[in-house]
XYZ file of C-alpha atoms in Angstrom:
81
model
C 62.356 94.301 106.236
C 63.136 97.804 105.524
C 66.875 98.299 103.562
C 68.338 100.898 105.239
C 70.920 103.370 102.088
C 74.088 102.576 103.239
C 73.338 99.145 103.851
C 72.120 98.970 99.792
C 74.768 101.709 99.112
C 76.823 100.766 101.301
C 79.942 99.556 99.368
C 83.665 100.919 99.016
C 82.714 102.196 94.823
C 79.908 104.909 96.288
C 81.726 105.835 99.627
C 84.388 107.792 98.439
C 87.348 107.186 102.276
C 86.734 103.134 101.804
C 86.935 103.362 98.064
C 90.741 105.565 99.397
C 91.757 102.786 101.199
C 90.186 100.027 98.922
C 93.123 101.141 96.689
C 96.090 101.944 99.380
C 96.344 98.437 100.584
C 95.736 96.481 96.321
C 98.397 99.351 96.241
C 100.551 97.800 99.668
C 99.634 94.034 98.935
C 101.098 93.962 95.072
C 104.291 95.740 95.940
C 104.178 93.598 98.970
C 103.198 90.311 96.677
C 105.573 91.345 94.000
C 108.861 91.461 96.502
C 107.682 87.812 97.358
C 107.169 86.940 93.991
C 108.559 89.025 91.978
C 107.460 86.362 88.418
C 103.579 86.410 89.689
C 103.420 89.646 88.574
C 105.793 90.328 85.918
C 104.810 88.100 83.440
C 100.827 89.722 83.665
C 102.907 93.500 82.555
C 99.870 94.229 79.970
C 95.419 93.412 80.289
C 93.639 92.975 83.402
C 96.224 91.601 85.401
C 98.556 94.484 84.631
C 97.079 96.915 87.208
C 98.319 94.671 89.543
C 101.500 95.068 87.861
C 101.605 98.409 87.956
C 100.012 99.381 91.917
C 102.913 96.795 92.201
C 105.385 99.251 90.735
C 103.587 102.186 92.398
C 104.433 100.707 96.003
C 107.418 100.426 95.071
C 108.510 103.590 93.598
C 106.546 105.661 95.254
C 106.660 104.444 99.244
C 107.002 106.923 101.322
C 103.825 108.343 100.099
C 102.451 105.011 99.933
C 103.581 105.233 103.149
C 101.909 108.235 105.241
C 99.070 108.082 103.259
C 98.435 104.932 105.079
C 99.568 106.114 108.574
C 97.284 108.991 107.146
C 94.155 107.043 106.460
C 94.528 104.757 109.298
C 94.380 107.779 111.480
C 91.478 108.723 109.457
C 89.980 105.592 110.225
C 90.124 105.290 113.862
C 89.759 108.924 115.007
C 86.890 109.570 112.534
C 83.326 109.285 113.481
């Protein structure tokens, strides 16, 4: 059984478009969770779990830009190769 390069290194870390998609989904998900349950993310503002609080803040403050990026990414994924 031969391993293909794209199979082995096909994760989101090594593919820039997939990495951007994962970051956008993380920002949108954290902003949505903070809208539903603000105490869940607000208690962890520092440390490793603070990343989710920061993503929620980016999603709230830059929501028109994040929305435009999500739309552009959707068209890129749908109509690209």
